[in-house]
PDB file of C-alpha atoms in Angstrom:
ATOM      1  CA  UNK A 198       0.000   0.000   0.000  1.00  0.00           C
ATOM      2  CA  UNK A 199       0.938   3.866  -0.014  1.00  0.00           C
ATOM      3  CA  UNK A 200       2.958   5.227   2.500  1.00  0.00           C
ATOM      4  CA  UNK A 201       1.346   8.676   4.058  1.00  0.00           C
ATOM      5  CA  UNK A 202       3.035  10.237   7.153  1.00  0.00           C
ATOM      6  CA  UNK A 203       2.883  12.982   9.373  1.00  0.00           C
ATOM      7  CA  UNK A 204       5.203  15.173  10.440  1.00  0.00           C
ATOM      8  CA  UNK A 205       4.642  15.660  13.697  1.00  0.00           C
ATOM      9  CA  UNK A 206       2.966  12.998  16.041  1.00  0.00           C
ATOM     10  CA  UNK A 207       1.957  14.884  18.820  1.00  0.00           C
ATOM     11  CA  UNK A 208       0.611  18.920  18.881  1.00  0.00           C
ATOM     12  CA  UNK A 209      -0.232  21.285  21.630  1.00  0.00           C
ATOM     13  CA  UNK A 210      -1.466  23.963  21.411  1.00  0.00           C
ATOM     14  CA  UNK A 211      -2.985  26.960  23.562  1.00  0.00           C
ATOM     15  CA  UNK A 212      -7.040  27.487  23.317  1.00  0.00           C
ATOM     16  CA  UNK A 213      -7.770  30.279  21.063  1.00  0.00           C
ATOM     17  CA  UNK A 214      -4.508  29.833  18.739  1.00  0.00           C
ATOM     18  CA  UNK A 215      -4.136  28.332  15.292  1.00  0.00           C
ATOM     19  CA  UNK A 216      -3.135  25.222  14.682  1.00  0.00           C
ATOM     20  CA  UNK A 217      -1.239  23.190  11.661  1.00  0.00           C
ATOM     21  CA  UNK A 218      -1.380  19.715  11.204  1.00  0.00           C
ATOM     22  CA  UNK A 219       1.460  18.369   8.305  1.00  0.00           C
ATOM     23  CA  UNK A 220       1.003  15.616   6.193  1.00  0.00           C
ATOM     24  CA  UNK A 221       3.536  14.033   3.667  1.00  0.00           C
ATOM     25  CA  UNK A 222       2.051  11.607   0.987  1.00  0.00           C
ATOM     26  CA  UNK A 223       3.862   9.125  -0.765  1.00  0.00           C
ATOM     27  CA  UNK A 224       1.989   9.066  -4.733  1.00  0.00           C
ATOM     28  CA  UNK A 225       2.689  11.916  -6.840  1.00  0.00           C
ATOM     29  CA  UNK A 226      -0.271  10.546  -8.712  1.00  0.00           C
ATOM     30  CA  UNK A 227      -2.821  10.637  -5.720  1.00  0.00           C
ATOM     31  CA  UNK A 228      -5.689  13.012  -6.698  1.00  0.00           C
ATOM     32  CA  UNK A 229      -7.994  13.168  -4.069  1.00  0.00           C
ATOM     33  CA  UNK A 230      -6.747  13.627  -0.125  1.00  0.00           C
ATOM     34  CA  UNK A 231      -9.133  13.644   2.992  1.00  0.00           C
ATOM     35  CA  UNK A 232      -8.542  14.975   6.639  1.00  0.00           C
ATOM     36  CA  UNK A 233     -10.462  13.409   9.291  1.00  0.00           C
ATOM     37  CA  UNK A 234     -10.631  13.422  13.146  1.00  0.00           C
ATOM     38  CA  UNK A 235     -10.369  11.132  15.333  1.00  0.00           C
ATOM     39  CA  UNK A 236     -11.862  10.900  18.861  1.00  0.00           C
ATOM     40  CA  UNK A 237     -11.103   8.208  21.705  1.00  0.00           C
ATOM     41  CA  UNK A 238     -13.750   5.478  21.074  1.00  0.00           C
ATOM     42  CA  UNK A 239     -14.962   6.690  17.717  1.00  0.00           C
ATOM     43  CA  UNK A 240     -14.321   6.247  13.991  1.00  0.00           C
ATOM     44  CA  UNK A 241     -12.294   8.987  11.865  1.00  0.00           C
ATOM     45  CA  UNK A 242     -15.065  11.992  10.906  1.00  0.00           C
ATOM     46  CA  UNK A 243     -14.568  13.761   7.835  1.00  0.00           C
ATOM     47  CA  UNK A 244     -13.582  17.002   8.172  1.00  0.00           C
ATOM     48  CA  UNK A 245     -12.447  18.864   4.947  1.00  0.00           C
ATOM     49  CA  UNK A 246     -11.128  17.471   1.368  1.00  0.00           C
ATOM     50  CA  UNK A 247      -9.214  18.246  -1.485  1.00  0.00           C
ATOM     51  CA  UNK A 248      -8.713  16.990  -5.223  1.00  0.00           C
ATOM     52  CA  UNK A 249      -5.559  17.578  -7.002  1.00  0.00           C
ATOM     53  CA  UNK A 250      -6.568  20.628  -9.036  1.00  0.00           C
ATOM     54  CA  UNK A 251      -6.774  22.474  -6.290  1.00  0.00           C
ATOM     55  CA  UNK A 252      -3.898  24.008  -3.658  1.00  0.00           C
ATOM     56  CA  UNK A 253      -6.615  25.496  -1.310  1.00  0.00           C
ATOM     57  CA  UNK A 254     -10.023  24.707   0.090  1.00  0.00           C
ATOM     58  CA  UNK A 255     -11.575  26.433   3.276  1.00  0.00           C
ATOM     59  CA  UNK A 256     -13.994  25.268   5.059  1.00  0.00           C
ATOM     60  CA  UNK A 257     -15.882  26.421   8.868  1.00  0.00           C
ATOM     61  CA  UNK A 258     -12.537  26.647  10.437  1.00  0.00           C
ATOM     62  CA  UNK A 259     -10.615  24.593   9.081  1.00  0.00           C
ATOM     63  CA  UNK A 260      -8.322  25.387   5.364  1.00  0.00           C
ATOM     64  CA  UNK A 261      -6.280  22.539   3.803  1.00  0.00           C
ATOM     65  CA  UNK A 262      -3.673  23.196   1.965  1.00  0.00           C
ATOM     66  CA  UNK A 263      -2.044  21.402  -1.113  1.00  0.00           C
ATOM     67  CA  UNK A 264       1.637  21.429  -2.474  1.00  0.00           C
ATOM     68  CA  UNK A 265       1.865  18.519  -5.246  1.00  0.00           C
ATOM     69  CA  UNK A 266       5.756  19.905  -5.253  1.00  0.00           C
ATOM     70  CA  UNK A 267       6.907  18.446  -2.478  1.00  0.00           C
ATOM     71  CA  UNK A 268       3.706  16.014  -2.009  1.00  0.00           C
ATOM     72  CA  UNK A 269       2.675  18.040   1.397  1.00  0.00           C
ATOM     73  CA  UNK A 270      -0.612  18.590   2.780  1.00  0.00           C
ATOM     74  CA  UNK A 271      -1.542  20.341   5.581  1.00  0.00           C
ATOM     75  CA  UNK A 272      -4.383  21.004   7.335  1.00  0.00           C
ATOM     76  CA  UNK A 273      -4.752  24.852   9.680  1.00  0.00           C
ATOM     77  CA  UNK A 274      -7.744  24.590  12.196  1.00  0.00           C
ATOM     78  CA  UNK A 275      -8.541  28.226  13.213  1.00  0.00           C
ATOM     79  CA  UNK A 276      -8.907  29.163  16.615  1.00  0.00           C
ATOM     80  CA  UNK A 277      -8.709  26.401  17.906  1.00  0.00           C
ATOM     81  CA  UNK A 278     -11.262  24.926  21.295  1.00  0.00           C
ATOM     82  CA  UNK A 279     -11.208  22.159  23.367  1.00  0.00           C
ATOM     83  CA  UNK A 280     -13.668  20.096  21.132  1.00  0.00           C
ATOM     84  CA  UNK A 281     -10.664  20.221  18.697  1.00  0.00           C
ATOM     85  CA  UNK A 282      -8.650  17.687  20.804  1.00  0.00           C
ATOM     86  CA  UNK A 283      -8.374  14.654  18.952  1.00  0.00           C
ATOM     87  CA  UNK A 284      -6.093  12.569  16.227  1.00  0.00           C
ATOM     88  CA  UNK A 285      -5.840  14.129  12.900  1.00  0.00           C
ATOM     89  CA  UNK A 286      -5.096  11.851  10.219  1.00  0.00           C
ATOM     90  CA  UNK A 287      -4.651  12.385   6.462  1.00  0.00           C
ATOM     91  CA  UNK A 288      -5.419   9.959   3.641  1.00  0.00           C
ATOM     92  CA  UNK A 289      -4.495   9.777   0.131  1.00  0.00           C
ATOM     93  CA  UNK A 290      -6.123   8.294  -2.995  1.00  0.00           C
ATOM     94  CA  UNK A 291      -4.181   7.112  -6.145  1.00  0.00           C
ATOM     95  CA  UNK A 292      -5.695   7.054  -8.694  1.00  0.00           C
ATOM     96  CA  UNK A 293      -6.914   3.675 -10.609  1.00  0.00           C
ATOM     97  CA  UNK A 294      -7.272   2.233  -7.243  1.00  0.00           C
ATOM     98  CA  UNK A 295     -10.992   1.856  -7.233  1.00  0.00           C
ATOM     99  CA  UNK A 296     -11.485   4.548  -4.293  1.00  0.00           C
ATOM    100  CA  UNK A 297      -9.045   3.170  -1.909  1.00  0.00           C
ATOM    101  CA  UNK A 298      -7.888   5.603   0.827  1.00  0.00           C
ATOM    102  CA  UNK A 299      -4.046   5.271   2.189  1.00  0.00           C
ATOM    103  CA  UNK A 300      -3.607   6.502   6.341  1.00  0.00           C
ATOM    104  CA  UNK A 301      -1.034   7.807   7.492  1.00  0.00           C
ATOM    105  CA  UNK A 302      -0.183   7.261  11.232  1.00  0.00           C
ATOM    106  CA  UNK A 303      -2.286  10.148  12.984  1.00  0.00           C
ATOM    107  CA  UNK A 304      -1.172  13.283  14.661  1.00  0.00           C
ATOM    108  CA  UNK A 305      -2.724  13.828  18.311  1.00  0.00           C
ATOM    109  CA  UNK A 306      -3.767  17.415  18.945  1.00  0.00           C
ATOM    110  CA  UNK A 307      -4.286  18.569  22.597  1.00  0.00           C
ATOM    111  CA  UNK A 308      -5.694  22.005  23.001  1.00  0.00           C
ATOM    112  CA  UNK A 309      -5.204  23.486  26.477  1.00  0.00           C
ATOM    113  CA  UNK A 310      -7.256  25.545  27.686  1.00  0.00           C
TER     114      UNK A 310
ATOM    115  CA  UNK B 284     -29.529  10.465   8.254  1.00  0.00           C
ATOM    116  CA  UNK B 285     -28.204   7.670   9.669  1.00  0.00           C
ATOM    117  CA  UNK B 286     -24.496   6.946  10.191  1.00  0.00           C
ATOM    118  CA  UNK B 287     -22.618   3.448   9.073  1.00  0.00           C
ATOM    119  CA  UNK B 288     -23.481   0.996  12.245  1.00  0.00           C
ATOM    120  CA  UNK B 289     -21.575  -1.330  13.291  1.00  0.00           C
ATOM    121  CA  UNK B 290     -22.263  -4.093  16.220  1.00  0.00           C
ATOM    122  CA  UNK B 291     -20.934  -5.361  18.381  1.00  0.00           C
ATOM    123  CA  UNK B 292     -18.751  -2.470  19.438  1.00  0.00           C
ATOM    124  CA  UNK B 293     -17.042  -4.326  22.138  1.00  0.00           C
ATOM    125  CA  UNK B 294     -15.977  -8.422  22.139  1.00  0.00           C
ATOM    126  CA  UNK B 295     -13.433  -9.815  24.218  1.00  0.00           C
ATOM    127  CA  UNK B 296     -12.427 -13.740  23.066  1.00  0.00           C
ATOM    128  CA  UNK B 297      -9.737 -16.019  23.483  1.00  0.00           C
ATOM    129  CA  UNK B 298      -7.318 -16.828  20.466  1.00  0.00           C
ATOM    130  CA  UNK B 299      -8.295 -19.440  18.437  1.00  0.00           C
ATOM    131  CA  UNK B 300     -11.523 -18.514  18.925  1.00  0.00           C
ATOM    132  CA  UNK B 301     -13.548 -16.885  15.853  1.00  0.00           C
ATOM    133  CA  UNK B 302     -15.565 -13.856  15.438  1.00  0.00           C
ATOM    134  CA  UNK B 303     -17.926 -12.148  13.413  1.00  0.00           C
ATOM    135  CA  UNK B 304     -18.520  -8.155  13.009  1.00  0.00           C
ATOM    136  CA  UNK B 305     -21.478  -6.961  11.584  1.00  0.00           C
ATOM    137  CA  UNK B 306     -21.776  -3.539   9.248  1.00  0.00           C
ATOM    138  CA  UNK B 307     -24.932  -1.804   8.167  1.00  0.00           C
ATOM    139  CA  UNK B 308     -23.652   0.658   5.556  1.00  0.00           C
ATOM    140  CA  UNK B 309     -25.567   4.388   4.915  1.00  0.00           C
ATOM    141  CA  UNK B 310     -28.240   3.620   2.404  1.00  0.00           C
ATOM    142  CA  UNK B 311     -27.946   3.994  -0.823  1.00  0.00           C
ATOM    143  CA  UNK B 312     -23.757   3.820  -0.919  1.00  0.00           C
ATOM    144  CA  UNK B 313     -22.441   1.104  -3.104  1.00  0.00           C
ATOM    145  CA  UNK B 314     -18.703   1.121  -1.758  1.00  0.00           C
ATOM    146  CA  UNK B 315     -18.444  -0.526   1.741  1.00  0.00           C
ATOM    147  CA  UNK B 316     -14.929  -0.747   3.215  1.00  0.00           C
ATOM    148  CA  UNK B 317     -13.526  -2.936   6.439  1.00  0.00           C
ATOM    149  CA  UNK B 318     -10.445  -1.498   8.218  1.00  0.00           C
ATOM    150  CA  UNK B 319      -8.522  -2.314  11.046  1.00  0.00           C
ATOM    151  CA  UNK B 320      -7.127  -0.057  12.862  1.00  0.00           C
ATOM    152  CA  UNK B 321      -4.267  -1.523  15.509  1.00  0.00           C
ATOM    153  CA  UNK B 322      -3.761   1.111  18.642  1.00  0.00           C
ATOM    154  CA  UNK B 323      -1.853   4.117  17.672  1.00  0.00           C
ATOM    155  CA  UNK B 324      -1.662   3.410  13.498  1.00  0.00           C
ATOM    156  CA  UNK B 325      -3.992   4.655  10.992  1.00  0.00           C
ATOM    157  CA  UNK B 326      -6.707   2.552   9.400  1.00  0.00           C
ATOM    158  CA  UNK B 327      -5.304  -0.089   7.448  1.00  0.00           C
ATOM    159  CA  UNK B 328      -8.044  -1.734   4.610  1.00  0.00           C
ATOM    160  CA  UNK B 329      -8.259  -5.075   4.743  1.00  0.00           C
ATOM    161  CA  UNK B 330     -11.344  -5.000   1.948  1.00  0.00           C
ATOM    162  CA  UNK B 331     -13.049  -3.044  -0.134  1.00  0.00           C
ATOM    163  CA  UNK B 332     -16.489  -3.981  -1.587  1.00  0.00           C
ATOM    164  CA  UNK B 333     -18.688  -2.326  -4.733  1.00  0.00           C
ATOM    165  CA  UNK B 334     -22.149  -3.621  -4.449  1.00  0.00           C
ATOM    166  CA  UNK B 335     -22.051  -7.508  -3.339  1.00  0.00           C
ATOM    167  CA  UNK B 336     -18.331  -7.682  -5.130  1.00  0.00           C
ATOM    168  CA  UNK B 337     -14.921  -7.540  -3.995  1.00  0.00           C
ATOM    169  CA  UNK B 338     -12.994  -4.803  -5.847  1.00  0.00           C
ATOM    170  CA  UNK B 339      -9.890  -5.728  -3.567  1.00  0.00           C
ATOM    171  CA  UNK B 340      -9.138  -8.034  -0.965  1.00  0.00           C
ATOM    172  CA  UNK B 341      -5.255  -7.886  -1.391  1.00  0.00           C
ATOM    173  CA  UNK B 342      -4.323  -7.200   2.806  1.00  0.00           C
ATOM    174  CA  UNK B 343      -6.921  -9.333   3.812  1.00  0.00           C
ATOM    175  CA  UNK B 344      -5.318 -12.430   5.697  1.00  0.00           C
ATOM    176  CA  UNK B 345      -7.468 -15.180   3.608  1.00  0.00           C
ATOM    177  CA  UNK B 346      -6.390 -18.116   5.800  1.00  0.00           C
ATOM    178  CA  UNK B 347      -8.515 -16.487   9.007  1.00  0.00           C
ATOM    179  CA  UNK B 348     -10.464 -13.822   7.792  1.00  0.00           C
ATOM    180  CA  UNK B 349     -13.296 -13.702   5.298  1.00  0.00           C
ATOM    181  CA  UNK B 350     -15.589 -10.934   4.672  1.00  0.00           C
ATOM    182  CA  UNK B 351     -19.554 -11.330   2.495  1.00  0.00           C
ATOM    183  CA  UNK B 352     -21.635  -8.443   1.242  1.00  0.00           C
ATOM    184  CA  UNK B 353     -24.231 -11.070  -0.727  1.00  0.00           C
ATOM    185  CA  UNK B 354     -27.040  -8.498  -0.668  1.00  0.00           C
ATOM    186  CA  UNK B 355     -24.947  -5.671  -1.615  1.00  0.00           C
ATOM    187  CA  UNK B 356     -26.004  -3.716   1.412  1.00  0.00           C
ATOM    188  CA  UNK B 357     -24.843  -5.548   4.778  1.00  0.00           C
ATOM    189  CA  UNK B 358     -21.603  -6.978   5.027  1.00  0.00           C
ATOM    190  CA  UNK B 359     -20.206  -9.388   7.747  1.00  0.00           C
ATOM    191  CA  UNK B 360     -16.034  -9.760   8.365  1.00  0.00           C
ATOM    192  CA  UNK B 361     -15.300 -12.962  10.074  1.00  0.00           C
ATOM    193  CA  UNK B 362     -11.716 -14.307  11.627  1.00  0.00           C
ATOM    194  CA  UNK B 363     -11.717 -17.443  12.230  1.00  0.00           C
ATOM    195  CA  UNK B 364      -9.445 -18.245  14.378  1.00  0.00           C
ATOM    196  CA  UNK B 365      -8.430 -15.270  16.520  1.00  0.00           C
ATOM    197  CA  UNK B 366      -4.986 -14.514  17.114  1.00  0.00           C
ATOM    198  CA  UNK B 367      -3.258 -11.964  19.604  1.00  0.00           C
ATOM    199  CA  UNK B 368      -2.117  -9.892  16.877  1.00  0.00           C
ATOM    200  CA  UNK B 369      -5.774  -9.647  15.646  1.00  0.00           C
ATOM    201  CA  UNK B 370      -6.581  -6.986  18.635  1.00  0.00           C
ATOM    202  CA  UNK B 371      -7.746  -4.128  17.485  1.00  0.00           C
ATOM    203  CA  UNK B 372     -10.801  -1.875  16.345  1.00  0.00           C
ATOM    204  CA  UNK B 373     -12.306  -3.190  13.060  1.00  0.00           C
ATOM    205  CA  UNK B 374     -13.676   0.314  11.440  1.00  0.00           C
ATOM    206  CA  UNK B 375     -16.366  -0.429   8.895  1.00  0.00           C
ATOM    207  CA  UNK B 376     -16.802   2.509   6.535  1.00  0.00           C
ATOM    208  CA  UNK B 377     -19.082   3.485   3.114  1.00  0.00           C
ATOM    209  CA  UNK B 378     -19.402   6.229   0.111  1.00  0.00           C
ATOM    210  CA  UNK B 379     -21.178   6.875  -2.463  1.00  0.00           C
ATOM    211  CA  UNK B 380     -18.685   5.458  -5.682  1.00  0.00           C
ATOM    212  CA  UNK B 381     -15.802   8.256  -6.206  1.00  0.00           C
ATOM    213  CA  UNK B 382     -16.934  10.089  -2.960  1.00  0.00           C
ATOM    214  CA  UNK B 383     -15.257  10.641   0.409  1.00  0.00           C
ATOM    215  CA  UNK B 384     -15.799   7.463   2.919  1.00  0.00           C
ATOM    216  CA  UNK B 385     -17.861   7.824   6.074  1.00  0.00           C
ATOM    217  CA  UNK B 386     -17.184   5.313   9.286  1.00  0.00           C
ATOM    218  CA  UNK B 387     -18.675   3.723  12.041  1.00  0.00           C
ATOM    219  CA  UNK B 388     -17.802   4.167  15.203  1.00  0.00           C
ATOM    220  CA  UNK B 389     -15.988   0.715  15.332  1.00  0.00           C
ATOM    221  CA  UNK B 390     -15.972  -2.761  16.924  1.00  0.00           C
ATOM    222  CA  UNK B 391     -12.881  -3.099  19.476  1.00  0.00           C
ATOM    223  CA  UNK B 392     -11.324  -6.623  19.079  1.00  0.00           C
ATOM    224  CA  UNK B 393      -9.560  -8.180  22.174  1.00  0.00           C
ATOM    225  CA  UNK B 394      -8.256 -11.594  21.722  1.00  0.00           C
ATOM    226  CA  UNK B 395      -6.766 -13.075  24.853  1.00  0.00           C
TER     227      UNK B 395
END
């Protein structure tokens, strides 16, 4: 399978501040890439996406940002709360895979407050 | 509208034992996916389904697990049997074809 990693595996940040989440993917080819969140004792929830002909999509708080370059994703979560606390992870599609989505290994985010 | 369910969301066995985790997709989505997730790693597919067939099964261990969608709507993964490494949260997920996936909220796996 594809190899997608993060960065950074742990984040903290202060309540109130921005926060970036890194992603690098491994298929130059991949054209669509998902961020979810993770919460203790639930599945990954969709939070924003992006398809390759695009370097920028905002959504309610949240922007993702996409460098085919240097294969790097990232995802900026503005403001950040409490409720924000969780394990970000990014996933990649290549393409001809019949939809398949690639993990990488999660960042944890813990927003003090 | 309703999520993906999944039951049961907690089971406890010993190895050797089997299992058998049950998914009820969102209606009307064609792709179903099973995942496993082992504590602190991503989700890692095991199986990807299109209707009732198997687009790819290719990290799917075939000599214990086995996974059915014959209706193309519910799907059932089995292992069978259990082995320590096998503990973790299976993470059933659907989408409409070429869409983003949704997930369930899991079914954590302890084999003892």
């Amino acid at each position: 399978g594809e190899s997608v990693g993060l960065h950074l595996p742990t984040l903290s940040v202060q309540e109130g501040d921005n926060s970036i989440i890194n992603c690098a993917y491994s298929n130059s080819a991949s054209d669509y890439f998902i961020w979810y969140k993770q919460e203790s004792g639930k599945g990954p929830q969709f939070i924003i996406d992006i398809r390759s002909n695009m370097d920028k999509r905002q959504g309610q708080r949240v922007t993702v940002l996409l460098n085919k370059t240097v294969k790097h994703l990232s995802l900026q979560i503005a403001a950040t709360q409490p409720g924000d606390s969780a394990v970000y992870f990014c996933a990649e599609k290549p393409p001809n895979t019949g939809n398949q989505f690639y993990f990488g290994t999660g960042t944890s985010l813990t927003v003090i407050p | 509208e309703a999520g993906v369910a999944q039951s049961p969301r907690y089971k406890i066995i010993e190895k050797r034992q089997s299992v058998a985790f049950w998914c009820n997709p969102i209606s009307g989505h064609a792709t179903l996916y099973w995942y496993q997730q082992i504590l602190g790693q991503g989700p890692k597919l095991l199986i990807q389904f299109q209707n009732n067939g198997v687009v790819d099964d290719s990290q799917l261990p075939k000599d214990r697990f086995s996974a059915e969608r014959l209706k193309g709507v519910d799907s059932t993964l089995k292992i069978q049997p259990a082995k320590l490494e096998d503990s973790a949260v299976y993470l059933c997920a659907s989408s409409l074809v070429g869409q983003k996936a949704f997930f369930g909220q899991g079914t954590r796996l302890t084999v003892v």
